[in-house]
Short mmCIF file of C-alpha atoms in Angstrom, two decimals:
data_model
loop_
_atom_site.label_atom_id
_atom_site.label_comp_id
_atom_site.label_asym_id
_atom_site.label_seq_id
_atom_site.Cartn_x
_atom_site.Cartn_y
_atom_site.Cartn_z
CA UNK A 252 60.37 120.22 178.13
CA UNK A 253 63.10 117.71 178.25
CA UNK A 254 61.59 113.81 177.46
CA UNK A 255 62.29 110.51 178.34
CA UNK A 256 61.05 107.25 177.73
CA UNK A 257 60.20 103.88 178.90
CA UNK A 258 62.65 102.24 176.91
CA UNK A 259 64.76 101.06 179.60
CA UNK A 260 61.92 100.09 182.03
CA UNK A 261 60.90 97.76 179.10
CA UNK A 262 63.93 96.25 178.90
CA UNK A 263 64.30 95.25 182.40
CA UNK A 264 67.78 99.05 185.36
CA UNK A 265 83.02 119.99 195.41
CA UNK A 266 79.67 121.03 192.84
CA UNK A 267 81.82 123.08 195.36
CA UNK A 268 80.37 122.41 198.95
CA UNK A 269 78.70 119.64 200.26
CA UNK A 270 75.92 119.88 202.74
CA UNK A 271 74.05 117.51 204.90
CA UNK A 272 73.79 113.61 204.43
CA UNK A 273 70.05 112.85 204.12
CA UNK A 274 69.95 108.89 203.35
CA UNK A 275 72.20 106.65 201.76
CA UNK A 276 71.60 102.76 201.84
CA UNK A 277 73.32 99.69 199.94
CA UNK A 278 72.35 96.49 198.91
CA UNK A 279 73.14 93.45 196.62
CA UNK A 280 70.24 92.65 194.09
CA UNK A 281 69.90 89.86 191.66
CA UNK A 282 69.25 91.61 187.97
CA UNK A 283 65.81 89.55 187.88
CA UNK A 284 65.04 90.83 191.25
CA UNK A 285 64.55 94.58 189.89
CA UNK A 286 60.86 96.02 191.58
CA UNK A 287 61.35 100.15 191.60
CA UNK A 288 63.25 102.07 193.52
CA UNK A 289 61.23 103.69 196.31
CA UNK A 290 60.94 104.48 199.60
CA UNK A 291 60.08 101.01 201.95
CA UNK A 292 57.92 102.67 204.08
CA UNK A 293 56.06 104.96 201.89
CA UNK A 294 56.15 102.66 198.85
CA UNK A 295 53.07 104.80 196.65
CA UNK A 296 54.39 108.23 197.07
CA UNK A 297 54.54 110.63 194.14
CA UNK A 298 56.96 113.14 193.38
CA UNK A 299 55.82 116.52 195.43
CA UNK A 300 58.27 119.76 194.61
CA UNK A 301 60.55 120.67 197.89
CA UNK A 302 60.06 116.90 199.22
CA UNK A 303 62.34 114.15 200.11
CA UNK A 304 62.25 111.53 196.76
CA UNK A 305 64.04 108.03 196.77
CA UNK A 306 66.24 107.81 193.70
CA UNK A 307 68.59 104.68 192.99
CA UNK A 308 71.95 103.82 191.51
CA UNK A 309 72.95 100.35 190.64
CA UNK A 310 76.64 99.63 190.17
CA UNK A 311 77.80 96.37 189.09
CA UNK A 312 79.11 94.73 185.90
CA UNK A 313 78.42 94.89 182.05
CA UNK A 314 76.87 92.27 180.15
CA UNK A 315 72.95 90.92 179.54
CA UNK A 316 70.97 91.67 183.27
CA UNK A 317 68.56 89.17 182.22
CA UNK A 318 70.86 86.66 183.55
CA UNK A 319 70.48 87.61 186.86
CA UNK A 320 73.44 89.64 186.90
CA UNK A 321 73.99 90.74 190.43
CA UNK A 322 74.46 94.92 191.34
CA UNK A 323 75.12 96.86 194.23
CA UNK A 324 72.09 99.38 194.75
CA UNK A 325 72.84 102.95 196.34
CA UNK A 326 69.55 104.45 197.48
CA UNK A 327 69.48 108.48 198.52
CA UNK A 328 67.32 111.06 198.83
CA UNK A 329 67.43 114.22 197.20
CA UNK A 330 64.85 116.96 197.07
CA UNK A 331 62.35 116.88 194.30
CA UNK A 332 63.77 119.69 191.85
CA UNK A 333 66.95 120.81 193.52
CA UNK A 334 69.98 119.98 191.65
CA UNK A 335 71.42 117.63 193.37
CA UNK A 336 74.82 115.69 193.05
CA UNK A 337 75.92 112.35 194.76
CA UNK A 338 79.68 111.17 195.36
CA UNK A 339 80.80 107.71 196.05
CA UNK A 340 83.28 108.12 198.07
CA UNK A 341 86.87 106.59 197.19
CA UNK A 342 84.88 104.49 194.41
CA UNK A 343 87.55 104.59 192.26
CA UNK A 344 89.92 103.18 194.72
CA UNK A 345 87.25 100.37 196.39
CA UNK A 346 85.58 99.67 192.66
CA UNK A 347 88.12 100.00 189.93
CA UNK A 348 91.66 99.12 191.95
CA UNK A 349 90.60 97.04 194.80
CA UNK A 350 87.42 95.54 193.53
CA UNK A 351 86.64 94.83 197.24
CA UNK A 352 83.17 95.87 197.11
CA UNK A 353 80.85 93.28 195.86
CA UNK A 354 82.28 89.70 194.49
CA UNK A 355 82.43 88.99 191.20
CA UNK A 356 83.02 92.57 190.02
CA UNK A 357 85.40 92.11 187.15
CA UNK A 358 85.96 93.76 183.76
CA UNK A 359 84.00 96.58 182.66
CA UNK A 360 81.57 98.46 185.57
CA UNK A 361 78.55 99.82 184.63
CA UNK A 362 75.89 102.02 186.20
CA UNK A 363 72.12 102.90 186.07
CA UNK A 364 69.66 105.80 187.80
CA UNK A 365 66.45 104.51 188.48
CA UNK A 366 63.05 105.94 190.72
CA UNK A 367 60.17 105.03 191.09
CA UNK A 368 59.75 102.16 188.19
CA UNK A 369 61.12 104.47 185.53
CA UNK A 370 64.65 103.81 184.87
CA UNK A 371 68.09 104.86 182.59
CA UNK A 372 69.83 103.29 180.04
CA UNK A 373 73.62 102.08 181.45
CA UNK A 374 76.47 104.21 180.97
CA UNK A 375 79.78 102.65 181.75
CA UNK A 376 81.70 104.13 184.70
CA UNK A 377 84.64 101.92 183.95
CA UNK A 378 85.99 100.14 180.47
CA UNK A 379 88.61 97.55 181.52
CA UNK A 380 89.46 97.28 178.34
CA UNK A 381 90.57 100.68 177.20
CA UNK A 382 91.56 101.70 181.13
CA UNK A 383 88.72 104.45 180.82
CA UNK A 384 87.02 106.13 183.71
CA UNK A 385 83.71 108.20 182.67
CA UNK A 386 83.39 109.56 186.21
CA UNK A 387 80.17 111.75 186.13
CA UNK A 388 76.81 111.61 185.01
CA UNK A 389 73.88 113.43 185.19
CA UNK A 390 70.41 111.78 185.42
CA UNK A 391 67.49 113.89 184.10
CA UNK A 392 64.24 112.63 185.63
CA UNK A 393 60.63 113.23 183.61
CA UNK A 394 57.74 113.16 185.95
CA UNK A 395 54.46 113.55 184.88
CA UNK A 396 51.95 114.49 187.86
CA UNK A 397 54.49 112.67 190.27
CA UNK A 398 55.11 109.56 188.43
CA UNK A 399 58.19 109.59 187.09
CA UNK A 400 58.05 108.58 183.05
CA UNK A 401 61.79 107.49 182.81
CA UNK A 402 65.25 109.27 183.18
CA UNK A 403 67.21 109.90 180.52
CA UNK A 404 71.49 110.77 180.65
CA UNK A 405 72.79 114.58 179.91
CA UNK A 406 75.16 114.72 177.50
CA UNK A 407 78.25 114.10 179.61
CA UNK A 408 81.15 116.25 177.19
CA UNK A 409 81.06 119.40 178.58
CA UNK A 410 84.28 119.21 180.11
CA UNK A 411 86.73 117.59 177.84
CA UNK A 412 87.70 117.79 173.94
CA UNK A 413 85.96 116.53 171.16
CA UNK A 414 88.58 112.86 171.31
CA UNK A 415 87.65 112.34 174.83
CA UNK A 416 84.14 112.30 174.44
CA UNK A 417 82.86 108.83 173.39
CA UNK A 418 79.65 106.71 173.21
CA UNK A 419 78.61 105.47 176.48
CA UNK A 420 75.40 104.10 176.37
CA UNK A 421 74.06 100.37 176.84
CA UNK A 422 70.79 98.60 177.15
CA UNK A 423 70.55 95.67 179.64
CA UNK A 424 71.54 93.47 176.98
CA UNK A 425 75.39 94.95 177.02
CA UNK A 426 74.38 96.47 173.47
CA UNK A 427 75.74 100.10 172.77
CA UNK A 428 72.73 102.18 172.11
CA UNK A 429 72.22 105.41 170.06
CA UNK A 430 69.74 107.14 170.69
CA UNK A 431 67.81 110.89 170.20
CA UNK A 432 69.33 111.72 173.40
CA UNK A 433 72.63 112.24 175.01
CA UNK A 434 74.79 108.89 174.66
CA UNK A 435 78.42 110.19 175.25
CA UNK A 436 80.56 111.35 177.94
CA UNK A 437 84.22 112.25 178.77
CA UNK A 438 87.23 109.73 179.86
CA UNK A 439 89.88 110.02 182.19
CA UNK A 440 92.66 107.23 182.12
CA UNK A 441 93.62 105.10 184.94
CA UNK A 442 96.86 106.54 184.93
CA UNK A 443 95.72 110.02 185.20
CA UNK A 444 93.21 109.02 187.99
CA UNK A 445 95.83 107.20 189.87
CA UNK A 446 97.75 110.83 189.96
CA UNK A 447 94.84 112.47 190.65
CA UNK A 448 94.34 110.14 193.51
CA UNK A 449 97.76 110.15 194.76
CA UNK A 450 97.43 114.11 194.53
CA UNK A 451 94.59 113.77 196.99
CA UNK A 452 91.74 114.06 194.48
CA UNK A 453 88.44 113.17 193.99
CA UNK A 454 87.67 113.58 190.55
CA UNK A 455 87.76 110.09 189.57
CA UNK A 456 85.24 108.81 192.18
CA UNK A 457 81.31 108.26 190.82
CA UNK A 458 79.32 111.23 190.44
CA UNK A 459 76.32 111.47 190.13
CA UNK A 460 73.96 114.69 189.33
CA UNK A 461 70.27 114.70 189.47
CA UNK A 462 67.88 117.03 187.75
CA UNK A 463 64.29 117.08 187.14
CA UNK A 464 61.94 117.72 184.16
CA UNK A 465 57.91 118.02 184.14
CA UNK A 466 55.27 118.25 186.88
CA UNK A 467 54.91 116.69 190.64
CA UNK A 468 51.64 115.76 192.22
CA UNK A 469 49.93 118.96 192.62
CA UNK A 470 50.59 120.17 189.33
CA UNK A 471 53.81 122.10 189.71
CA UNK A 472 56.41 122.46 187.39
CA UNK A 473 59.72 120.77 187.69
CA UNK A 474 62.84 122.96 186.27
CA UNK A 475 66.05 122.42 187.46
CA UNK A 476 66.99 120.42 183.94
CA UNK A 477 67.59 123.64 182.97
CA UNK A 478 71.06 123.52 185.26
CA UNK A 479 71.66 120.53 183.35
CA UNK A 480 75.36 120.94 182.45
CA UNK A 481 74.82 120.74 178.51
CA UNK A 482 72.67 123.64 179.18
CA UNK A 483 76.02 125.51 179.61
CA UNK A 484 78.83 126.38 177.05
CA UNK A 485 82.17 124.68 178.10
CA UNK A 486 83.59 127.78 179.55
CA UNK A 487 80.10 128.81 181.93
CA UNK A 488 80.57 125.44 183.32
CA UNK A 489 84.26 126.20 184.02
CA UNK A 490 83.22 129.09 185.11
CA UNK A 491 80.49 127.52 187.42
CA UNK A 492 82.58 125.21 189.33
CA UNK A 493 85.58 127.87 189.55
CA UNK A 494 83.67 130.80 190.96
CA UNK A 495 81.27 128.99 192.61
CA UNK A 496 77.39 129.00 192.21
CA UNK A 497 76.01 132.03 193.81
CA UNK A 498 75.14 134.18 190.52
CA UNK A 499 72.52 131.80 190.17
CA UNK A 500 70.50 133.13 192.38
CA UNK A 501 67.52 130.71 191.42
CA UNK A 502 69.37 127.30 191.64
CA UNK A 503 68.99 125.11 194.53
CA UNK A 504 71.28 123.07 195.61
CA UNK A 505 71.67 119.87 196.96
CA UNK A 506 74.69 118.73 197.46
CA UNK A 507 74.61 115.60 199.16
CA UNK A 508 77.41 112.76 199.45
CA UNK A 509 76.90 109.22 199.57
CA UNK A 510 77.81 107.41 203.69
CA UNK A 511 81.47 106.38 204.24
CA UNK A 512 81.90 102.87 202.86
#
């Protein structure tokens, strides 16, 4: 079984098709205004296999979050053990060119998965300084009878050489982390996302993929981390997202995008 921690709790937080939009909501927090991320109405629920579970992204900027460093929260929800990806659509454009989405987004951006009151490390999405763009991530939640333990980033390098893949981890201090789990992912350039998005691309826009690790409420074990990408050799997941996903025959999707900004 694939662990996670507390750690970052303690310290404060197409594949090919897409299907249906379940629930996508965004808000502007203060980074000492952090309480969970879970469902308003149904604030207690657990984590139940084949239900609807609220799971967070924050966006916003690098640095120490103890200073009340404002984010933009994304709040979706996927179903409990499907993997699931999440697209931001035209982030690239709105976040890292036209920094029209939230004031005082400048510099580097970075981004954390949270649900529940476990949380992830950061991982930038954007490094202003180098012109990077780490586009996707993959959160793997650990639940333990439907409270989720923490989440804890894939290793990120499956598609790109060995010089594009780079540490990308941060606690809420802005301190780069390593860890005994995955801390690196690949880069694209601003100048090759520009082309891509001038070419009518999406690959620079914020991904996210969600898998899950461990047992729900009744008992029931959680599997789909074993889709995780880093599961894979390089070439199965080129092979994956070229000839689609129907050999798997046991993998559930969902494939969900984020609203229209």
């Amino acid at each position: 079984m694939f662990r996670t921690t507390k750690r970052g709790h303690q310290q404060l937080v197409s594949l090919l098709l897409i299907c249906s939009i379940l629930l996508s909501t965004t808000s502007i927090v203060q980074g000492d205004e952090w309480t969970g991320c879970v469902d308003p109405n149904f604030p207690t629920k657990k984590v139940r296999r084949g239900q609807l579970t609220t799971v967070c992204m924050g966006v916003g900027p690098d640095g120490d979050f103890s200073n009340s460093t404002g984010y933009g929260r994304y709040s979706f929800k996927p179903v409990a053990d499907d993997f699931s990806r999440f697209t931001i659509p035209k982030s690239y454009q709105r976040l890292v060119k036209d920094r029209n989405v939230m004031s005082g987004l400048e510099g580097n951006i970075t981004v954390f998965s949270s649900s529940q009151t476990g949380l992830s490390f950061l991982r930038q999405y954007y490094d202003a300084k180098n012109k990077h763009v780490f586009p996707h991530l993959t959160a793997i939640i650990d639940v333990t009878n439907g409270d989720v333990q923490g989440i804890a980033w894939d290793q990120a390098c499956m598609f790109c050489s060995n010089a594009r893949c780079l540490e990308n981890t941060y606690d809420f201090s802005g301190q780069l982390r390593l860890l005994d789990e995955p801390t690196k992912g690949c880069f694209l350039t601003t100048a090759e996302c520009d082309q891509i998005v001038k070419s009518g691309g999406t690959e620079c826009d914020l991904t996210l993929h969600v898998v899950w690790t461990g047992s729900d409420e009744a008992g029931k074990v959680l599997s789909s981390s074993k889709f995780r990408f880093s599961a894979f050799t390089g070439k199965q997941v080129k092979d994956l997202f070229r000839d689609g996903v129907g050999k798997f025959t046991d993998l559930d999707l969902d494939l969900n995008p984020f609203a229209r900004w």
